[in-house]
Amino acid sequence: MSRKRDSSPKVRHASRSDSRRRLRLPWGGSGAGGGHYSTLCSRRLLRHFLTTFSPVLYQKASLCSQWDLQVVASAVTAHDIAGKRVLEVGALNVNGTVRPGIETLRPAEYIGIDLRPGPGVDLVCDAAEIDRRFGPDAFDVVISTELLEHAREWKKIVHNFKYVLRTGGLLIVTTRSYGVDFHRQPFDFWRYEKSDFDLIFSDLQIEDLQLDPTDPGLFIKARKPDNYVERDLSDHGLYSILRQRKKREATDLDIVLFKCRYRCIRLLMDLLPKRYRRAVHEGLLR
């Protein structure tokens, strides 16, 4: 007598060995204690992580440090600012801004621009468009704190800084150097060293160039000379945090590859014991 085949769906109960192969992670599931994902379903886990939780991978970073505020305040005088027209590029106040200190020195006008509206922003404008928006020799002072590392087309931005600055005008810039981890706002591309600033701003009169003693970074105060001739930067490369080597430009492929690598690294770090996470982060995201 043949047995009747059971066509009803079978429920597979987790064995003891399966339970050892399951990971308890602080997301997913419906319980208050988080969800469980089996290592047998690693593809589903990775897909779930990349699609559902990718927004939290890029935490907003500190844009204007205490050192930025202090070094700008100590380097800029009333003579530099009073009665002058000032442009701040990347002016959105996330966690501090040099603007209040500069405004106490009584500029004739202070215009803050950024990619999106918010505190400190008078005009929504891309830094790559300020040459067309304002024209040449439009400002006595141009300020940019913690912007250049986020500028994919950094050569265009630097050109614009110099272009809208009047002869005798003052340029103030801070940015980050190698050793600072990847940070969004809205993305992160470059790290600048003192040798880079020496060359990039060699067509200006450098009055002050300092290294940040608290976190790898740079400050420069430079003036546009009467005999200004712009330096050709087309062949100059910077350290790319996307590719972890010097590059002249950031390509679309660089960005795609980095996003994939970054998300996988973050997943790996969540799975690793805490004592290993910092070493992985420093080794792969700088």
Short mmCIF file of C-alpha atoms in Angstrom, two decimals:
data_model
loop_
_atom_site.label_atom_id
_atom_site.label_comp_id
_atom_site.label_asym_id
_atom_site.label_seq_id
_atom_site.Cartn_x
_atom_site.Cartn_y
_atom_site.Cartn_z
CA MET A 1 0.00 0.00 0.00
CA SER A 2 1.54 3.28 -1.08
CA ARG A 3 1.71 6.15 1.31
CA LYS A 4 -0.23 9.25 0.53
CA ARG A 5 2.14 12.12 -0.06
CA ASP A 6 1.55 15.11 2.18
CA SER A 7 1.31 18.18 -0.04
CA SER A 8 0.96 20.62 2.83
CA PRO A 9 3.88 22.99 3.38
CA LYS A 10 6.42 21.67 5.83
CA VAL A 11 7.61 23.77 8.73
CA ARG A 12 11.29 23.39 9.47
CA HIS A 13 12.03 23.70 13.15
CA ALA A 14 15.33 25.23 14.11
CA SER A 15 17.81 22.69 15.35
CA ARG A 16 20.36 23.29 18.07
CA SER A 17 23.09 23.65 15.46
CA ASP A 18 21.00 26.24 13.61
CA SER A 19 20.57 28.29 16.74
CA ARG A 20 24.31 28.49 17.11
CA ARG A 21 24.56 29.83 13.59
CA ARG A 22 22.07 32.61 14.15
CA LEU A 23 23.11 36.16 14.87
CA ARG A 24 21.31 38.49 17.23
CA LEU A 25 21.52 42.00 15.82
CA PRO A 26 20.09 45.28 17.10
CA TRP A 27 17.69 45.70 14.20
CA GLY A 28 14.92 43.84 12.41
CA GLY A 29 12.26 41.55 13.79
CA SER A 30 9.17 42.55 15.67
CA GLY A 31 10.28 42.07 19.26
CA ALA A 32 11.57 44.78 21.53
CA GLY A 33 14.90 43.05 21.83
CA GLY A 34 15.74 43.26 18.15
CA GLY A 35 15.65 40.65 15.40
CA HIS A 36 17.41 37.40 14.56
CA TYR A 37 19.04 36.71 11.23
CA SER A 38 20.52 33.37 10.30
CA THR A 39 23.96 33.27 8.75
CA LEU A 40 22.35 30.84 6.32
CA CYS A 41 20.53 33.86 4.87
CA SER A 42 23.52 36.15 4.51
CA ARG A 43 22.42 37.49 1.15
CA ARG A 44 19.04 38.48 2.51
CA LEU A 45 20.72 40.08 5.51
CA LEU A 46 23.09 42.08 3.34
CA ARG A 47 20.30 43.20 1.02
CA HIS A 48 18.15 44.18 4.00
CA PHE A 49 21.01 46.13 5.53
CA LEU A 50 21.98 48.00 2.39
CA THR A 51 18.46 49.00 1.40
CA THR A 52 16.88 49.65 4.78
CA PHE A 53 19.68 51.06 6.84
CA SER A 54 21.96 52.80 4.34
CA PRO A 55 20.74 56.27 5.43
CA VAL A 56 22.25 55.81 8.89
CA LEU A 57 25.68 55.00 7.49
CA TYR A 58 26.45 58.61 6.75
CA GLN A 59 26.23 60.41 10.06
CA LYS A 60 26.57 64.15 9.92
CA ALA A 61 30.01 65.25 11.02
CA SER A 62 31.23 68.21 12.94
CA LEU A 63 31.65 70.93 10.34
CA CYS A 64 33.15 73.77 12.34
CA SER A 65 35.40 72.76 15.22
CA GLN A 66 36.41 74.83 18.22
CA TRP A 67 39.84 75.13 16.65
CA ASP A 68 38.29 76.63 13.52
CA LEU A 69 36.50 79.26 15.60
CA GLN A 70 39.59 80.06 17.63
CA VAL A 71 42.10 80.22 14.79
CA VAL A 72 39.88 82.44 12.65
CA ALA A 73 39.13 84.74 15.58
CA SER A 74 42.82 85.11 16.39
CA ALA A 75 43.93 85.64 12.79
CA VAL A 76 41.31 88.13 11.59
CA THR A 77 41.35 91.76 12.71
CA ALA A 78 38.89 94.64 12.56
CA HIS A 79 41.07 96.17 9.85
CA ASP A 80 40.50 93.05 7.73
CA ILE A 81 36.71 93.16 8.06
CA ALA A 82 35.34 96.60 8.98
CA GLY A 83 33.38 98.16 6.12
CA LYS A 84 34.19 95.21 3.83
CA ARG A 85 31.97 92.92 1.77
CA VAL A 86 32.23 89.35 3.06
CA LEU A 87 31.20 86.06 1.41
CA GLU A 88 31.07 82.83 3.41
CA VAL A 89 30.96 79.70 1.23
CA GLY A 90 29.45 76.71 3.01
CA ALA A 91 27.70 78.83 5.61
CA LEU A 92 25.11 76.42 7.02
CA ASN A 93 25.44 76.45 10.80
CA VAL A 94 25.44 72.81 11.87
CA ASN A 95 27.39 72.99 15.12
CA GLY A 96 29.01 76.41 15.15
CA THR A 97 30.05 79.15 12.76
CA VAL A 98 32.61 81.94 12.50
CA ARG A 99 29.89 84.37 11.42
CA PRO A 100 29.01 85.93 14.81
CA GLY A 101 32.66 86.71 15.46
CA ILE A 102 33.16 88.21 12.01
CA GLU A 103 30.01 90.30 12.27
CA THR A 104 31.22 91.90 15.51
CA LEU A 105 33.97 93.46 13.37
CA ARG A 106 31.27 95.37 11.44
CA PRO A 107 31.49 94.30 7.79
CA ALA A 108 29.47 96.37 5.32
CA GLU A 109 27.77 93.19 4.09
CA TYR A 110 27.90 89.51 5.01
CA ILE A 111 26.48 86.92 2.61
CA GLY A 112 26.40 83.25 3.57
CA ILE A 113 25.76 80.68 0.85
CA ASP A 114 25.19 76.94 0.99
CA LEU A 115 23.58 74.11 -0.97
CA ARG A 116 20.49 74.13 1.22
CA PRO A 117 18.65 76.67 3.36
CA GLY A 118 19.12 76.87 7.09
CA PRO A 119 20.74 78.88 9.88
CA GLY A 120 23.47 81.14 8.55
CA VAL A 121 22.40 80.79 4.91
CA ASP A 122 21.33 83.98 3.14
CA LEU A 123 21.39 82.53 -0.35
CA VAL A 124 21.10 78.96 -1.62
CA CYS A 125 23.89 78.68 -4.17
CA ASP A 126 26.39 76.03 -5.24
CA ALA A 127 30.00 77.01 -4.61
CA ALA A 128 30.69 76.00 -8.22
CA GLU A 129 28.32 78.76 -9.38
CA ILE A 130 29.57 81.77 -7.43
CA ASP A 131 31.70 83.02 -10.31
CA ARG A 132 28.60 83.36 -12.49
CA ARG A 133 26.39 84.50 -9.62
CA PHE A 134 28.59 87.34 -8.37
CA GLY A 135 31.17 88.01 -11.08
CA PRO A 136 34.85 88.92 -10.69
CA ASP A 137 36.28 91.03 -7.85
CA ALA A 138 32.96 91.05 -5.97
CA PHE A 139 34.14 90.57 -2.36
CA ASP A 140 36.80 91.92 -0.04
CA VAL A 141 36.80 88.77 2.09
CA VAL A 142 35.99 85.14 1.19
CA ILE A 143 35.63 82.63 4.04
CA SER A 144 35.22 78.86 3.81
CA THR A 145 35.44 76.55 6.82
CA GLU A 146 35.43 72.76 6.42
CA LEU A 147 34.10 72.80 2.87
CA LEU A 148 36.95 71.87 0.54
CA GLU A 149 37.23 68.22 1.62
CA HIS A 150 33.58 67.81 0.57
CA ALA A 151 33.96 69.50 -2.83
CA ARG A 152 34.25 66.94 -5.61
CA GLU A 153 35.30 69.65 -8.09
CA TRP A 154 37.76 71.25 -5.70
CA LYS A 155 39.79 72.95 -8.44
CA LYS A 156 36.70 74.77 -9.67
CA ILE A 157 35.83 75.85 -6.13
CA VAL A 158 39.34 77.16 -5.44
CA HIS A 159 39.26 79.02 -8.76
CA ASN A 160 35.95 80.61 -7.74
CA PHE A 161 37.31 81.69 -4.36
CA LYS A 162 40.09 83.57 -6.11
CA TYR A 163 37.90 84.83 -8.95
CA VAL A 164 35.31 86.62 -6.79
CA LEU A 165 38.00 88.06 -4.50
CA ARG A 166 39.10 91.62 -5.14
CA THR A 167 42.74 92.59 -5.46
CA GLY A 168 44.06 93.02 -1.94
CA GLY A 169 41.17 90.91 -0.65
CA LEU A 170 41.48 88.28 2.05
CA LEU A 171 40.86 84.54 1.69
CA ILE A 172 40.31 82.41 4.81
CA VAL A 173 40.02 78.62 4.49
CA THR A 174 40.02 75.65 6.85
CA THR A 175 39.84 72.00 5.82
CA ARG A 176 40.83 68.48 6.87
CA SER A 177 44.02 66.45 6.36
CA TYR A 178 44.89 62.75 6.22
CA GLY A 179 43.93 61.00 9.45
CA VAL A 180 40.37 62.31 9.61
CA ASP A 181 37.80 59.60 8.94
CA PHE A 182 35.20 59.71 6.19
CA HIS A 183 32.36 62.05 7.07
CA ARG A 184 29.34 63.16 5.12
CA GLN A 185 28.11 66.71 4.35
CA PRO A 186 26.95 65.82 1.81
CA PHE A 187 29.86 63.56 0.80
CA ASP A 188 33.58 63.38 1.46
CA PHE A 189 36.33 63.31 -1.16
CA TRP A 190 39.71 64.84 -0.31
CA ARG A 191 42.40 65.36 2.30
CA TYR A 192 44.76 68.33 2.07
CA GLU A 193 48.29 68.59 3.41
CA LYS A 194 50.42 71.67 4.05
CA SER A 195 52.35 70.99 0.84
CA ASP A 196 49.05 71.05 -1.06
CA PHE A 197 48.08 74.44 0.37
CA ASP A 198 51.57 75.80 -0.34
CA LEU A 199 51.06 74.98 -4.01
CA ILE A 200 47.32 75.62 -4.38
CA PHE A 201 47.59 79.11 -2.92
CA SER A 202 51.06 79.97 -4.22
CA ASP A 203 49.48 82.64 -6.46
CA LEU A 204 48.34 84.50 -3.32
CA GLN A 205 50.33 86.15 -0.54
CA ILE A 206 50.14 83.65 2.31
CA GLU A 207 50.00 85.55 5.60
CA ASP A 208 49.30 82.62 7.91
CA LEU A 209 49.26 78.84 7.46
CA GLN A 210 48.63 76.63 10.49
CA LEU A 211 48.13 72.95 11.26
CA ASP A 212 45.29 71.92 13.55
CA PRO A 213 46.94 70.44 16.68
CA THR A 214 43.70 68.75 17.81
CA ASP A 215 42.58 66.95 14.65
CA PRO A 216 44.45 66.74 11.33
CA GLY A 217 43.55 69.88 9.42
CA LEU A 218 44.73 73.20 7.99
CA PHE A 219 44.04 76.92 8.21
CA ILE A 220 45.19 79.51 5.71
CA LYS A 221 44.92 83.27 5.56
CA ALA A 222 46.04 84.66 2.20
CA ARG A 223 45.71 87.87 0.22
CA LYS A 224 45.19 88.43 -3.50
CA PRO A 225 48.19 90.41 -4.79
CA ASP A 226 48.23 93.26 -7.30
CA ASN A 227 50.17 91.12 -9.78
CA TYR A 228 47.84 88.14 -9.42
CA VAL A 229 48.22 85.38 -12.03
CA GLU A 230 46.22 82.25 -11.27
CA ARG A 231 48.16 79.07 -10.65
CA ASP A 232 47.40 76.17 -13.01
CA LEU A 233 46.21 73.27 -10.83
CA SER A 234 45.09 70.93 -13.60
CA ASP A 235 47.87 68.41 -12.92
CA HIS A 236 47.72 68.54 -9.14
CA GLY A 237 46.31 65.56 -7.28
CA LEU A 238 45.07 65.22 -3.71
CA TYR A 239 44.71 62.28 -1.37
CA SER A 240 41.36 60.68 -2.22
CA ILE A 241 39.59 59.15 0.76
CA LEU A 242 37.49 57.20 -1.74
CA ARG A 243 40.49 55.41 -3.27
CA GLN A 244 43.05 55.88 -0.46
CA ARG A 245 45.65 57.31 -2.81
CA LYS A 246 46.37 60.52 -4.69
CA LYS A 247 44.09 61.34 -7.58
CA ARG A 248 43.47 64.33 -9.82
CA GLU A 249 39.71 63.93 -9.82
CA ALA A 250 36.89 61.85 -8.34
CA THR A 251 35.05 59.75 -10.90
CA ASP A 252 31.55 58.28 -10.75
CA LEU A 253 33.14 54.84 -10.48
CA ASP A 254 35.17 55.98 -7.46
CA ILE A 255 31.96 57.00 -5.70
CA VAL A 256 30.07 53.79 -6.53
CA LEU A 257 32.94 51.55 -5.42
CA PHE A 258 33.39 53.50 -2.21
CA LYS A 259 29.70 53.34 -1.31
CA CYS A 260 29.73 49.56 -1.71
CA ARG A 261 32.94 49.22 0.28
CA TYR A 262 31.75 51.58 3.01
CA ARG A 263 28.48 49.77 3.55
CA CYS A 264 30.19 46.41 3.72
CA ILE A 265 32.73 47.80 6.20
CA ARG A 266 29.97 49.14 8.41
CA LEU A 267 28.24 45.77 8.31
CA LEU A 268 31.51 44.05 9.21
CA MET A 269 32.06 46.43 12.11
CA ASP A 270 28.62 45.66 13.53
CA LEU A 271 29.46 41.97 13.48
CA LEU A 272 32.96 42.31 14.95
CA PRO A 273 33.74 42.45 18.67
CA LYS A 274 34.14 46.02 19.85
CA ARG A 275 37.88 45.69 20.47
CA TYR A 276 38.50 45.21 16.74
CA ARG A 277 36.19 47.87 15.35
CA ARG A 278 38.45 50.90 15.73
CA ALA A 279 41.35 49.20 13.96
CA VAL A 280 39.09 48.22 11.05
CA HIS A 281 37.63 51.72 10.85
CA GLU A 282 41.03 53.42 10.84
CA GLY A 283 42.52 50.97 8.39
CA LEU A 284 39.74 51.06 5.81
CA LEU A 285 38.09 54.49 6.07
CA ARG A 286 41.02 56.90 6.02
#
